[in-house]
mmCIF file of C-alpha atoms in Angstrom:
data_model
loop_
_atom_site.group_PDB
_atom_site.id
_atom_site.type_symbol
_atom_site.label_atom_id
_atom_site.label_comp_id
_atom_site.label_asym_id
_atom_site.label_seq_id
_atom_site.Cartn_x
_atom_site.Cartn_y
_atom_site.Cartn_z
ATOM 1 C CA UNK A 1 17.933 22.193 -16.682
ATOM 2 C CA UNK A 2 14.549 23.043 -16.610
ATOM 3 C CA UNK A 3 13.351 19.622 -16.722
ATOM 4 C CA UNK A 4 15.799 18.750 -13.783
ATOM 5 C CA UNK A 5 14.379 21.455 -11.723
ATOM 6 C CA UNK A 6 10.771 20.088 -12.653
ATOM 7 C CA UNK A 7 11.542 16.893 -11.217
ATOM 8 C CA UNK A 8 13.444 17.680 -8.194
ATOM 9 C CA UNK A 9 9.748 19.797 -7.619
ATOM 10 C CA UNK A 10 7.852 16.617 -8.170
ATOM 11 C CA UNK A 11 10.575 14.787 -6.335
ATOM 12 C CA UNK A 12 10.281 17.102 -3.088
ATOM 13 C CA UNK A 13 6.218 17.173 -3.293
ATOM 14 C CA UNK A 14 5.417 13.509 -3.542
ATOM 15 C CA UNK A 15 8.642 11.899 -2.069
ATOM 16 C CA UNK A 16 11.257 12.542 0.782
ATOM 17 C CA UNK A 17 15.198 12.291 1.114
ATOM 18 C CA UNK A 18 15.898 10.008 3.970
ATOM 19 C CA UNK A 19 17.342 13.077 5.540
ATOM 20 C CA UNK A 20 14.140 14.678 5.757
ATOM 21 C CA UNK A 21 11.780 11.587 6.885
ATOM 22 C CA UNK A 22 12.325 12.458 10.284
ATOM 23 C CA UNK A 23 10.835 15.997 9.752
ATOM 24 C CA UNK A 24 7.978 14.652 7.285
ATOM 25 C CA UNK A 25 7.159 12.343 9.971
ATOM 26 C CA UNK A 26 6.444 14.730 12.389
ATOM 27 C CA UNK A 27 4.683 17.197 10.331
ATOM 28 C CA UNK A 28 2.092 14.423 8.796
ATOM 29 C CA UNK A 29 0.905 13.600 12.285
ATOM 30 C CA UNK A 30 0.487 17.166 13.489
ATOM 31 C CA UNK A 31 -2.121 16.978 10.422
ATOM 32 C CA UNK A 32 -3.498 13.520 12.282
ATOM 33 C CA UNK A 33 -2.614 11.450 9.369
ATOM 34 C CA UNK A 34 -0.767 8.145 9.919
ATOM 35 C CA UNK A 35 2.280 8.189 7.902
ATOM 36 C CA UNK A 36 3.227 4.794 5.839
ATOM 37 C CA UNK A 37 6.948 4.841 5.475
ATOM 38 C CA UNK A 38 8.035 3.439 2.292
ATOM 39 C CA UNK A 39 11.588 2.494 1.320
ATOM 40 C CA UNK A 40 11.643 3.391 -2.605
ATOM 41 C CA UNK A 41 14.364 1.164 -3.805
ATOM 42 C CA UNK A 42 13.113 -1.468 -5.043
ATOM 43 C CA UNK A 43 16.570 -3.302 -6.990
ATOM 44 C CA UNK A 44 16.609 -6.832 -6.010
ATOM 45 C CA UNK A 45 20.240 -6.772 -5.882
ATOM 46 C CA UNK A 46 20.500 -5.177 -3.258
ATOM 47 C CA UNK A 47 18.103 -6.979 -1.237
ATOM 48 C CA UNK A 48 20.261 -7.464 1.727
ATOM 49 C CA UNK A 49 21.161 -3.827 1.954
ATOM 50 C CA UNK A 50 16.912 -2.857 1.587
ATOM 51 C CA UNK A 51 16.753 -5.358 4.550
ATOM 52 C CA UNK A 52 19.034 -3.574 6.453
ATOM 53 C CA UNK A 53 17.226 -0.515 5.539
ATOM 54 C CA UNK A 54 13.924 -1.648 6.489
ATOM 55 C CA UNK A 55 14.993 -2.801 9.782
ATOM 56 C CA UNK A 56 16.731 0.347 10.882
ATOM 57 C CA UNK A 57 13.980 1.972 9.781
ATOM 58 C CA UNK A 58 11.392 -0.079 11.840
ATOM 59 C CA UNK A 59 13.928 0.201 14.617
ATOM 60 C CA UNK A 60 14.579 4.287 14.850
ATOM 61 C CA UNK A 61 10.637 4.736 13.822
ATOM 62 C CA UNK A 62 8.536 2.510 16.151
ATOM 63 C CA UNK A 63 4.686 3.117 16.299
ATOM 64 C CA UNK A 64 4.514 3.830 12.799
ATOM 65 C CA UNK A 65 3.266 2.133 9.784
ATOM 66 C CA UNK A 66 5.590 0.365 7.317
ATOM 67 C CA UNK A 67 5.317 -0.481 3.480
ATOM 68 C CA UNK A 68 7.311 -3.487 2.002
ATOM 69 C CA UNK A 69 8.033 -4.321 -1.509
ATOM 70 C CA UNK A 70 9.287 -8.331 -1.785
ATOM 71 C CA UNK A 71 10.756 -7.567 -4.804
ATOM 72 C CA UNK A 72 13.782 -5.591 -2.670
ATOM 73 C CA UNK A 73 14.214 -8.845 -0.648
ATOM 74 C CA UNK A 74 14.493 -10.636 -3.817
ATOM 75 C CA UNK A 75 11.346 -12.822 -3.985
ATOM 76 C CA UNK A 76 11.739 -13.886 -7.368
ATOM 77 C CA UNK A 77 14.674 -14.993 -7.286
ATOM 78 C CA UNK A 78 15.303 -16.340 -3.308
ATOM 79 C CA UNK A 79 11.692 -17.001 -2.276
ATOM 80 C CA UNK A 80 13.083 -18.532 1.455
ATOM 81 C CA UNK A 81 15.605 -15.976 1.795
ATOM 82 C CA UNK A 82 12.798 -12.910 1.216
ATOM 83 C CA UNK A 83 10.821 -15.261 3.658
ATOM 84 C CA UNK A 84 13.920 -15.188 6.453
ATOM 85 C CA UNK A 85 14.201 -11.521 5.588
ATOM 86 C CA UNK A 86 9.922 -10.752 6.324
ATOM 87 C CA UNK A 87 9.875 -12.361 9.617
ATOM 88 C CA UNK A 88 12.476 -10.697 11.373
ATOM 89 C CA UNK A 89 11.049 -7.605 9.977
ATOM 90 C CA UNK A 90 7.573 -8.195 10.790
ATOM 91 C CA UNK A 91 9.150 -9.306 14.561
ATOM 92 C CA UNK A 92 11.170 -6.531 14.870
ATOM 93 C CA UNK A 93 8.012 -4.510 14.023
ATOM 94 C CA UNK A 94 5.668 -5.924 16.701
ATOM 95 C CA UNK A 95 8.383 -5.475 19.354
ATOM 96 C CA UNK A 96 8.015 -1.855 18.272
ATOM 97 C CA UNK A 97 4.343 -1.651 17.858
ATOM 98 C CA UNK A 98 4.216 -0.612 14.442
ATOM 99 C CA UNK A 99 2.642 -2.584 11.150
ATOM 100 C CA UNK A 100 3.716 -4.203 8.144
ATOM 101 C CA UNK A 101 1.914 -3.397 4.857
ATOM 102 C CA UNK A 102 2.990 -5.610 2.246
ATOM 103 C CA UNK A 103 2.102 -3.646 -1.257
ATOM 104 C CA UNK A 104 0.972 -5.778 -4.589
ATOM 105 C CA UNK A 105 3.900 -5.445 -7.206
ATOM 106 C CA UNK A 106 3.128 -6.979 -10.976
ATOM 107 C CA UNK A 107 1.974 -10.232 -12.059
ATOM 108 C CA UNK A 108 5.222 -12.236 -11.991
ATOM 109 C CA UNK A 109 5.805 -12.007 -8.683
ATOM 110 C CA UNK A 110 2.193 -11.179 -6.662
ATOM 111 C CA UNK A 111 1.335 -15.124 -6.734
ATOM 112 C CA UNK A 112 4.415 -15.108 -4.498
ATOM 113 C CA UNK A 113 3.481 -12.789 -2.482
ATOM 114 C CA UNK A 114 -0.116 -13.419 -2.207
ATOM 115 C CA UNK A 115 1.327 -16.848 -0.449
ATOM 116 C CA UNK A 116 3.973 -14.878 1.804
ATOM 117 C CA UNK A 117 1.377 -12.647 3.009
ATOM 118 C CA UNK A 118 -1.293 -15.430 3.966
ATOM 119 C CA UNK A 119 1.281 -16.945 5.224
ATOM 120 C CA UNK A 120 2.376 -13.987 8.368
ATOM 121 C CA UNK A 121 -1.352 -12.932 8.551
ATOM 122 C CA UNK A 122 -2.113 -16.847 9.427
ATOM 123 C CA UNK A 123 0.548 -16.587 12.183
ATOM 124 C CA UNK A 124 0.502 -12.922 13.433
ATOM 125 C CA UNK A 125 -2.636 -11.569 12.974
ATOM 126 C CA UNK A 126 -3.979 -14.003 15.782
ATOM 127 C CA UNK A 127 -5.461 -11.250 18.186
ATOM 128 C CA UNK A 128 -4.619 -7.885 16.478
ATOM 129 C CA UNK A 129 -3.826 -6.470 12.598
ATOM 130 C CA UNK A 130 0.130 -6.023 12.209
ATOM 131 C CA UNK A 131 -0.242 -7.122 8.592
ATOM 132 C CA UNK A 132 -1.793 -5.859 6.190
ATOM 133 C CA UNK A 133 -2.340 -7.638 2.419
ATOM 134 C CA UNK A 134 -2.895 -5.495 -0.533
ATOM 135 C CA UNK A 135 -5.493 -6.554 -3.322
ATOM 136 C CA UNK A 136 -5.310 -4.704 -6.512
ATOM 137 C CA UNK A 137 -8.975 -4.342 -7.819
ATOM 138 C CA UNK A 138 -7.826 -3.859 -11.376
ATOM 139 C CA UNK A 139 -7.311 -7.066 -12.366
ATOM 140 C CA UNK A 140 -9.762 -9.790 -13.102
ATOM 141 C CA UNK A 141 -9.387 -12.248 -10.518
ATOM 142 C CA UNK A 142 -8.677 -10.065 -7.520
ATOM 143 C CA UNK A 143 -12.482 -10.181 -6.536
ATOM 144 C CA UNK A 144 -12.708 -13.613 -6.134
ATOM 145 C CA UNK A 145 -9.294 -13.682 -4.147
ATOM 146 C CA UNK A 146 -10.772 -11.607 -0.935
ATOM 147 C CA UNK A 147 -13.629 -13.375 -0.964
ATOM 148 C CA UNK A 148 -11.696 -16.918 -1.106
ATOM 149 C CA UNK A 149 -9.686 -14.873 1.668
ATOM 150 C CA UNK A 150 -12.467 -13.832 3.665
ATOM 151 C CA UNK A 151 -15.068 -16.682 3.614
ATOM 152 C CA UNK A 152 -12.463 -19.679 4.462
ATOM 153 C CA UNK A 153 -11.991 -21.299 7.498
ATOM 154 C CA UNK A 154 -9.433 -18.777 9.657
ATOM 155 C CA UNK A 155 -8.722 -17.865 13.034
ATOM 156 C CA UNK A 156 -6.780 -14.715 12.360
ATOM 157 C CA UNK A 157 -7.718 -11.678 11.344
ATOM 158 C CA UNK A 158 -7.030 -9.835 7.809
ATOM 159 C CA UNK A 159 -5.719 -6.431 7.542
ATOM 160 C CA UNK A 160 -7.138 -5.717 3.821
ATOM 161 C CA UNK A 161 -5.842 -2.425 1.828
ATOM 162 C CA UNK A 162 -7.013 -2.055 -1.614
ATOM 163 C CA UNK A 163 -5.880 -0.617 -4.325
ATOM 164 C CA UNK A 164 -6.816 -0.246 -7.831
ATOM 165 C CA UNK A 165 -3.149 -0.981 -9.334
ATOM 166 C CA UNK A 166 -0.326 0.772 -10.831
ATOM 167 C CA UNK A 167 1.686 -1.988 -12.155
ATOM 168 C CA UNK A 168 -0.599 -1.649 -15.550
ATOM 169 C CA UNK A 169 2.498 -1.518 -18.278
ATOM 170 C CA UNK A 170 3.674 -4.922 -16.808
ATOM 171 C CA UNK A 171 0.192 -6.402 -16.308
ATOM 172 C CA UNK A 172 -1.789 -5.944 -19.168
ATOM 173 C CA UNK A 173 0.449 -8.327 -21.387
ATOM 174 C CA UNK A 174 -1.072 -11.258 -19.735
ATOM 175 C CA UNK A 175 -4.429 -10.275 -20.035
ATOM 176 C CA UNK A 176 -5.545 -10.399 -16.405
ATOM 177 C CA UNK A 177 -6.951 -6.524 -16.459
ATOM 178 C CA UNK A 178 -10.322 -5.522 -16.447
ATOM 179 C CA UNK A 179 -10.707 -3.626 -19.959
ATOM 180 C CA UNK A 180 -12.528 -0.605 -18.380
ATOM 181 C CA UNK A 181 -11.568 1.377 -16.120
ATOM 182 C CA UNK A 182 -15.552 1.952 -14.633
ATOM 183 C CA UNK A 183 -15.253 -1.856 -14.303
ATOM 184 C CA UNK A 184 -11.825 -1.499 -12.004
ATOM 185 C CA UNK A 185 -14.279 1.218 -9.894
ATOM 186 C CA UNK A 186 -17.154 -1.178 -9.784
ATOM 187 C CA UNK A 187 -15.042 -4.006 -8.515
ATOM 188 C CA UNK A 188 -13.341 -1.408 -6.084
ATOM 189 C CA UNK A 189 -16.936 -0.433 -4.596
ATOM 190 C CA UNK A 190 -18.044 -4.005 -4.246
ATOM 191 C CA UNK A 191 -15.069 -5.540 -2.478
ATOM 192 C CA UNK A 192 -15.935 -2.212 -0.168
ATOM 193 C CA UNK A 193 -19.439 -3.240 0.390
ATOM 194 C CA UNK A 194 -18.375 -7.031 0.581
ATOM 195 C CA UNK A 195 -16.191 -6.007 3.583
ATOM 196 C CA UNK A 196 -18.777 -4.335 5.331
ATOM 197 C CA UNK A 197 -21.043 -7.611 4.754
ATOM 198 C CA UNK A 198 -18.461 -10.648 5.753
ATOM 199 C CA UNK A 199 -15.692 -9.290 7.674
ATOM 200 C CA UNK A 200 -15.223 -9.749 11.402
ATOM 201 C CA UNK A 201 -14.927 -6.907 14.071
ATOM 202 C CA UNK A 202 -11.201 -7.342 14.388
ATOM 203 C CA UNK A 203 -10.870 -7.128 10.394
ATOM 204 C CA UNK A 204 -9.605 -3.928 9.476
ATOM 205 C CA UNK A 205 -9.760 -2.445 5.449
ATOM 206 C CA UNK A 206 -7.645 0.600 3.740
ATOM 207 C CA UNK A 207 -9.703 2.325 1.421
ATOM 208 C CA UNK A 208 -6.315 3.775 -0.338
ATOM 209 C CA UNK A 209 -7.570 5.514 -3.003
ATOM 210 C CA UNK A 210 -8.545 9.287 -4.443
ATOM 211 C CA UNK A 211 -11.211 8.466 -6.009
ATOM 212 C CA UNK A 212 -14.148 10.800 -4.447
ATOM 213 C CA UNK A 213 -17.197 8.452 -5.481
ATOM 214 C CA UNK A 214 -15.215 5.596 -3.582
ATOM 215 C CA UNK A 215 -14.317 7.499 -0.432
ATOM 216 C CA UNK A 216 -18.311 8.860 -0.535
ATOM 217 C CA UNK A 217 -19.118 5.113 -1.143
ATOM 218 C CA UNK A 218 -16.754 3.579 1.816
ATOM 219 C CA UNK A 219 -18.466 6.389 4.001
ATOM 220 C CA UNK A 220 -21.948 5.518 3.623
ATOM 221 C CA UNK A 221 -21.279 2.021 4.814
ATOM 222 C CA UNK A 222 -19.439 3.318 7.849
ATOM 223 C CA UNK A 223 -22.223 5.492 8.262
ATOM 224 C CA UNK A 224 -25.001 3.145 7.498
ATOM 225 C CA UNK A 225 -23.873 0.441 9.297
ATOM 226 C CA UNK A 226 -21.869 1.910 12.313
ATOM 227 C CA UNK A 227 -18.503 0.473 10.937
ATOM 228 C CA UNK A 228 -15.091 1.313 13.040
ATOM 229 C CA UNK A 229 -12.736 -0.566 11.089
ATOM 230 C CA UNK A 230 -12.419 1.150 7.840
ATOM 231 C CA UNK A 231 -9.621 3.708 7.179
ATOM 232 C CA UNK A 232 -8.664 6.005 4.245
ATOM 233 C CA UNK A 233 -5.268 6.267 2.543
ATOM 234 C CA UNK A 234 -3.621 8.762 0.030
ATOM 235 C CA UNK A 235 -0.214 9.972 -1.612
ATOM 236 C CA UNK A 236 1.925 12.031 -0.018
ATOM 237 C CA UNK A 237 1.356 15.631 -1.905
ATOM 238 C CA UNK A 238 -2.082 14.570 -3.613
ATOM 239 C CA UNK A 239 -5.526 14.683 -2.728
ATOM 240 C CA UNK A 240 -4.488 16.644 0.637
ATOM 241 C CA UNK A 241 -7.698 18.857 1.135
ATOM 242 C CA UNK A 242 -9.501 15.580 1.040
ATOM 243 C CA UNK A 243 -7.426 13.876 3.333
ATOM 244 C CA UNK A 244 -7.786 16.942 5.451
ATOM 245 C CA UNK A 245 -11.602 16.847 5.636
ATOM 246 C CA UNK A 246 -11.439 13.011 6.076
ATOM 247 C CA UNK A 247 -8.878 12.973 9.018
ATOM 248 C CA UNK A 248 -11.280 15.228 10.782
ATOM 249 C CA UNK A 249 -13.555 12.197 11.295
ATOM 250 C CA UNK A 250 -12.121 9.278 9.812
ATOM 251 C CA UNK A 251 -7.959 7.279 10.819
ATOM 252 C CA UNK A 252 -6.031 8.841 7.113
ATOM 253 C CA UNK A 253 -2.978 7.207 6.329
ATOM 254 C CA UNK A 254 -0.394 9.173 4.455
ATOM 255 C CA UNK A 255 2.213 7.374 1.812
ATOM 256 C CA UNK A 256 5.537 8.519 2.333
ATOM 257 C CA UNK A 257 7.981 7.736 0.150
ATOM 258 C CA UNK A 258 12.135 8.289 0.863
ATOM 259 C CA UNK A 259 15.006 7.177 -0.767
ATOM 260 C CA UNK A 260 17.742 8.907 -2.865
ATOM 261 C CA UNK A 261 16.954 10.548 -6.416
ATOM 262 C CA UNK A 262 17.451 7.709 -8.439
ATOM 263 C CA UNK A 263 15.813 4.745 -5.960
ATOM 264 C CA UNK A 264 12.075 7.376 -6.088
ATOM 265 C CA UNK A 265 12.105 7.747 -9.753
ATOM 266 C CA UNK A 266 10.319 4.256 -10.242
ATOM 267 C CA UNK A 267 8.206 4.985 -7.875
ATOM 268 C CA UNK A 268 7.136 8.764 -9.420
ATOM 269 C CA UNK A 269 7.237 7.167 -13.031
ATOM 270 C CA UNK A 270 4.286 4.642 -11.546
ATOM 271 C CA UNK A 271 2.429 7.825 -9.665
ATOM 272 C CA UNK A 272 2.355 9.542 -12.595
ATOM 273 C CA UNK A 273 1.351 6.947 -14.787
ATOM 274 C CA UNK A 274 -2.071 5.944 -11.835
ATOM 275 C CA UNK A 275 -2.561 9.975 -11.217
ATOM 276 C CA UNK A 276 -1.530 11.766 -14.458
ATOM 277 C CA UNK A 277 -4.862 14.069 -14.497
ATOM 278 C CA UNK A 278 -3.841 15.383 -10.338
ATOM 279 C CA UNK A 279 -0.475 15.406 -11.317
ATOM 280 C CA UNK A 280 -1.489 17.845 -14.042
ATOM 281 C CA UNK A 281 -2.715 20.402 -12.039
ATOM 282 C CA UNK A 282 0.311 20.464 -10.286
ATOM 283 C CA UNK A 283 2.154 22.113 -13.329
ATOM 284 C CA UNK A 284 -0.897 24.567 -13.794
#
């Protein structure tokens, strides 16, 4: 019992019933923080029923900003049905002027992805961002990936969040991690700084992180260089004094999570997992 009640506390902090979105919505942008609405199952079986979900969701939420896993439109194992199911979604999204941010998953599937997402930037991100491609800056090769991304011939824009990964029990198998974790913040500070050096004005990066010494990083090149196009984002329920302070100056996104007790619980087990030390002094 007690650990039940623990987790429906976690459960309630960090994550949202889809009964409650509506409310959660509203509240994060009283607090000027752009909420990311995430969809938490992630079972590839059911990836016609997540599309459904992610559609109505785009549809009875416009102007908002909306997180996709491919893995719940089946990537793996239907790559042109996941593709069908992404462009109606990112459609439907631009008809209701919201995004599309496309989150890194493990190492089986993020090759596929990687091409997906290239893919829609090439073909919607002509004159503005409404996708966004994540690049987790824990592994090895990620580095040279944005700046293959960056540097090539284009003529669309990239909507860049980073990350530094939380897929690490899957990943590290196939030795493609950094083996420090002060290397995963050096490579997060110097895609940062590489952004601020070779991006264009319509570029936009997501700093999406709780890491102080990054945010203080990411703000002296706004600062130094008179930069408009980088944001911040956190987790719902952590790091929100920061978040506070930053929104008073800065665009804060907000990661919120919904789905039913059993569909979050992935989700949480990964949070915990990136964030065990915050998540700590949640108990204390």
């Amino acid at each position: 019992m007690k650990v039940l009640l623990i987790m429906l506390s976690m459960l309630n902090r960090f994550t949202c019933s889809e009964k409650q979105l509506p409310k959660m919505i509203s509240k994060l942008k009283k607090r000027k923080f752009l909420p990311i609405l995430d969809y938490t199952n992630e079972n590839f079986k059911n990836h016609n029923f997540n599309f459904k979900k992610i559609e109505n969701l785009i549809r009875t939420n416009p102007q908002n900003n909306i997180a996709i896993k491919m893995s719940s439109l089946n990537i793996n194992e239907n790559y042109e049905q996941s593709e069908e199911y992404l462009h109606k979604l990112i459609t439907l999204a631009i008809k209701n002027d919201s995004t599309i941010m496309i989150d890194a998953e493990n190492f089986k599937i993020q090759d596929k992805i990687n091409i997906i997402t290239n893919k829609y930037m090439s073909i919607f991100n002509k004159d503005d961002i409404y996708i966004y491609k994540t690049y987790q800056m824990y592994r090895k090769d990620t580095f040279n990936l944005l700046q293959n991304d960056f540097l090539k011939d284009r003529d669309y824009n990239i909507g860049c969040k980073l990350v530094r990964g939380a897929y690490y029990n899957e990943d590290y198998r196939y030795n493609i991690l950094l083996d420090d974790i002060n290397k995963t913040h050096l490579n997060y500070n110097k895609s940062i700084n590489f952004f601020t050096n070779y991006a264009n004005q319509k570029d936009k990066l997501i700093c999406a992180t709780h890491n102080e010494y990054s945010i203080n990083y990411a703000i002296s090149k706004i600062e130094e260089n008179n930069i408009k196009n980088i944001a911040f984002a956190q987790l719902l329920g952590m790091s929100d004094n920061l978040s506070t302070e930053l929104a008073k100056k800065y665009i804060v996104y907000k990661y919120l999570p919904f789905g039913n007790f059993k569909d979050t619980l992935p989700y949480l087990g990964r949070r915990l997992y990136e964030n065990y030390p915050m998540i700590l002094n949640f108990f204390r």
